[in-house]
C-alpha cells in the first residue's frame, strides 16, 4: 500500500516591515510615508518605484541631481536637513496600495524615541493622506511634542489626480524651512 504525505498549504502572509529611518542628527524636517510599496521593499530603498515622483521633486526642491545613486540621494537629503521614514513599522498589506493595509495589523514606529534623538525636527511632512491619517490616529495621541504638520499630495504614481507641477509646488513650500 502506497502512503502519500499531504502537506498543508503554506499559509500566505502579506506581512511587510518598513525600513529604518534615514536621518542626520540635526534633521529639521521629517518626511513620512505610510509603508514602502512592493518595488521599494524588493529593492530595500525608499521610493524605488520608477514612476514615484519623490526623488525628482526632492532633487528639484533641494538642488541635487535626481540621477545620483541611491546612497548619494540619501546623503543629499540629510545634508539638506531632511529625514525619511514611514508611519508604520509593520502591517499586513497585499500589494502596494495604502487602501489595502489591514487595520488590525498596524504597528507604528516609535516616534517618541526618534523625536527625542532628533530634537531639531520642527516639521513633519506627510507624503499622502494615508500617512497623515495613520499618524494622527496611531501616533499623535502618544506624543507630547509640538511640531508643524504639513499634509502633502502623495508622490505615488497611484495619485494621478494632482499634476507633477502641483505636487512640486506643494512640496517646495513644505521642504523649504
Short mmCIF file of C-alpha atoms in Angstrom, two decimals:
data_model
loop_
_atom_site.label_atom_id
_atom_site.label_comp_id
_atom_site.label_asym_id
_atom_site.label_seq_id
_atom_site.Cartn_x
_atom_site.Cartn_y
_atom_site.Cartn_z
CA UNK A 1 0.00 0.00 0.00
CA UNK A 2 1.36 3.39 -1.02
CA UNK A 3 1.38 6.18 1.56
CA UNK A 4 1.09 9.72 0.40
CA UNK A 5 2.11 12.61 2.52
CA UNK A 6 -0.06 15.63 2.07
CA UNK A 7 1.48 18.89 3.11
CA UNK A 8 -0.72 21.58 4.49
CA UNK A 9 -0.84 24.58 2.18
CA UNK A 10 1.69 27.21 3.03
CA UNK A 11 -0.02 29.97 4.91
CA UNK A 12 0.05 33.07 2.76
CA UNK A 13 1.14 36.15 4.58
CA UNK A 14 1.10 39.71 3.42
CA UNK A 15 3.19 40.87 6.39
CA UNK A 16 5.55 43.70 5.47
CA UNK A 17 8.11 45.59 7.52
CA UNK A 18 9.32 49.12 6.90
CA UNK A 19 12.83 50.49 6.76
CA UNK A 20 14.98 52.15 9.37
CA UNK A 21 14.80 55.93 9.32
CA UNK A 22 17.30 57.92 7.29
CA UNK A 23 18.13 60.95 9.40
CA UNK A 24 21.11 63.05 10.31
CA UNK A 25 21.26 64.09 13.99
CA UNK A 26 20.47 67.71 13.01
CA UNK A 27 17.49 66.93 10.72
CA UNK A 28 14.87 69.69 10.72
CA UNK A 29 12.17 68.12 8.52
CA UNK A 30 10.82 64.57 8.63
CA UNK A 31 9.04 63.19 5.56
CA UNK A 32 6.71 60.29 6.37
CA UNK A 33 5.13 57.78 4.06
CA UNK A 34 2.77 55.08 5.28
CA UNK A 35 4.68 51.87 4.36
CA UNK A 36 7.04 51.16 1.45
CA UNK A 37 5.43 49.67 -1.64
CA UNK A 38 6.38 46.40 -3.29
CA UNK A 39 9.06 47.95 -5.57
CA UNK A 40 10.67 49.71 -2.60
CA UNK A 41 10.56 46.60 -0.43
CA UNK A 42 12.15 44.47 -3.19
CA UNK A 43 14.97 46.98 -3.66
CA UNK A 44 15.23 47.93 0.04
CA UNK A 45 15.08 51.61 -0.97
CA UNK A 46 12.72 54.43 -0.17
CA UNK A 47 10.56 55.49 -3.15
CA UNK A 48 12.02 52.93 -5.58
CA UNK A 49 9.07 52.73 -7.98
CA UNK A 50 10.31 54.30 -11.22
CA UNK A 51 7.17 56.44 -11.58
CA UNK A 52 7.15 57.71 -8.00
CA UNK A 53 7.78 61.47 -8.13
CA UNK A 54 9.52 61.73 -4.73
CA UNK A 55 13.12 61.75 -5.97
CA UNK A 56 12.55 64.12 -8.94
CA UNK A 57 10.64 66.51 -6.64
CA UNK A 58 13.21 66.34 -3.81
CA UNK A 59 16.03 66.87 -6.31
CA UNK A 60 14.41 69.98 -7.78
CA UNK A 61 13.48 71.46 -4.41
CA UNK A 62 16.77 70.70 -2.65
CA UNK A 63 19.12 71.23 -5.60
CA UNK A 64 20.67 67.84 -6.29
CA UNK A 65 20.74 65.55 -9.32
CA UNK A 66 17.89 63.02 -9.28
CA UNK A 67 20.18 60.70 -11.26
CA UNK A 68 22.61 60.27 -8.37
CA UNK A 69 22.89 56.77 -6.99
CA UNK A 70 20.64 55.96 -4.05
CA UNK A 71 23.27 56.46 -1.33
CA UNK A 72 24.16 59.88 -2.74
CA UNK A 73 20.48 60.91 -2.89
CA UNK A 74 20.11 59.94 0.77
CA UNK A 75 23.23 61.97 1.62
CA UNK A 76 21.80 64.98 -0.26
CA UNK A 77 18.57 64.76 1.73
CA UNK A 78 20.45 64.54 5.01
CA UNK A 79 22.71 67.47 4.05
CA UNK A 80 19.55 69.50 3.42
CA UNK A 81 18.18 68.62 6.88
CA UNK A 82 15.51 66.24 5.58
CA UNK A 83 14.86 62.84 7.17
CA UNK A 84 12.84 59.94 5.72
CA UNK A 85 10.75 57.35 7.49
CA UNK A 86 7.31 55.75 7.49
CA UNK A 87 4.49 55.87 9.99
CA UNK A 88 4.27 52.09 10.16
CA UNK A 89 6.91 49.68 11.35
CA UNK A 90 4.87 46.69 10.16
CA UNK A 91 1.47 45.72 8.81
CA UNK A 92 -0.26 43.26 6.54
CA UNK A 93 -0.93 44.58 3.06
CA UNK A 94 -1.34 42.66 -0.17
CA UNK A 95 0.34 44.70 -2.90
CA UNK A 96 1.33 48.35 -2.63
CA UNK A 97 -1.89 50.30 -2.16
CA UNK A 98 -2.37 52.11 1.14
CA UNK A 99 -6.08 51.34 0.92
CA UNK A 100 -5.23 47.63 1.29
CA UNK A 101 -3.42 47.98 4.64
CA UNK A 102 -5.23 45.77 7.15
CA UNK A 103 -6.12 47.98 10.11
CA UNK A 104 -5.93 45.24 12.72
CA UNK A 105 -2.27 44.54 11.86
CA UNK A 106 -0.79 48.05 12.21
CA UNK A 107 2.37 48.51 14.24
CA UNK A 108 3.51 52.16 14.28
CA UNK A 109 7.13 53.19 14.54
CA UNK A 110 8.49 54.57 17.83
CA UNK A 111 8.24 58.29 17.18
CA UNK A 112 8.73 59.36 20.80
CA UNK A 113 12.25 57.89 20.83
CA UNK A 114 13.01 59.10 17.31
CA UNK A 115 11.97 62.68 18.07
CA UNK A 116 13.95 62.61 21.33
CA UNK A 117 17.04 61.67 19.30
CA UNK A 118 16.28 64.38 16.69
CA UNK A 119 15.30 67.48 18.68
CA UNK A 120 15.86 69.85 15.72
CA UNK A 121 12.88 68.41 13.81
CA UNK A 122 10.29 71.16 13.72
CA UNK A 123 8.19 69.97 10.76
CA UNK A 124 6.71 66.63 9.80
CA UNK A 125 5.51 66.31 6.21
CA UNK A 126 3.10 63.56 5.22
CA UNK A 127 3.57 62.00 1.79
CA UNK A 128 -0.11 61.42 1.14
CA UNK A 129 -3.34 61.29 3.06
CA UNK A 130 -2.96 57.76 4.40
CA UNK A 131 0.34 58.59 6.10
CA UNK A 132 -1.27 61.64 7.72
CA UNK A 133 -4.34 59.70 8.86
CA UNK A 134 -2.31 56.81 10.28
CA UNK A 135 0.00 59.18 12.17
CA UNK A 136 -2.82 61.27 13.60
CA UNK A 137 -4.74 58.22 14.73
CA UNK A 138 -1.98 55.92 15.99
CA UNK A 139 0.99 58.14 16.85
CA UNK A 140 -0.03 61.71 17.65
CA UNK A 141 -2.04 60.80 20.79
CA UNK A 142 1.11 59.22 22.27
CA UNK A 143 3.34 62.28 21.82
CA UNK A 144 3.82 65.37 23.96
CA UNK A 145 5.96 67.31 21.50
CA UNK A 146 4.62 70.05 19.28
CA UNK A 147 5.79 70.28 15.68
CA UNK A 148 4.43 71.78 12.47
CA UNK A 149 2.49 69.19 10.42
CA UNK A 150 2.12 69.54 6.66
CA UNK A 151 -0.13 67.31 4.55
CA UNK A 152 1.24 66.88 1.03
CA UNK A 153 -0.05 65.26 -2.14
CA UNK A 154 1.29 61.75 -2.49
CA UNK A 155 4.23 61.30 -4.83
CA UNK A 156 2.95 57.81 -5.65
CA UNK A 157 2.05 57.07 -9.26
CA UNK A 158 -1.31 55.86 -7.91
CA UNK A 159 -2.11 59.50 -7.01
CA UNK A 160 -2.69 60.80 -10.52
CA UNK A 161 -5.25 63.43 -9.51
CA UNK A 162 -2.51 66.00 -8.93
CA UNK A 163 -0.10 67.01 -11.68
CA UNK A 164 3.66 66.87 -11.18
CA UNK A 165 3.81 70.69 -11.14
CA UNK A 166 1.11 70.91 -8.46
CA UNK A 167 2.93 68.32 -6.35
CA UNK A 168 6.24 70.13 -6.88
CA UNK A 169 4.79 73.46 -5.73
CA UNK A 170 3.30 71.96 -2.56
CA UNK A 171 6.49 70.05 -1.73
CA UNK A 172 8.64 73.13 -2.41
CA UNK A 173 6.68 75.12 0.20
CA UNK A 174 6.91 72.29 2.72
CA UNK A 175 10.60 71.41 2.37
CA UNK A 176 11.84 74.98 2.38
CA UNK A 177 12.41 75.59 6.09
#
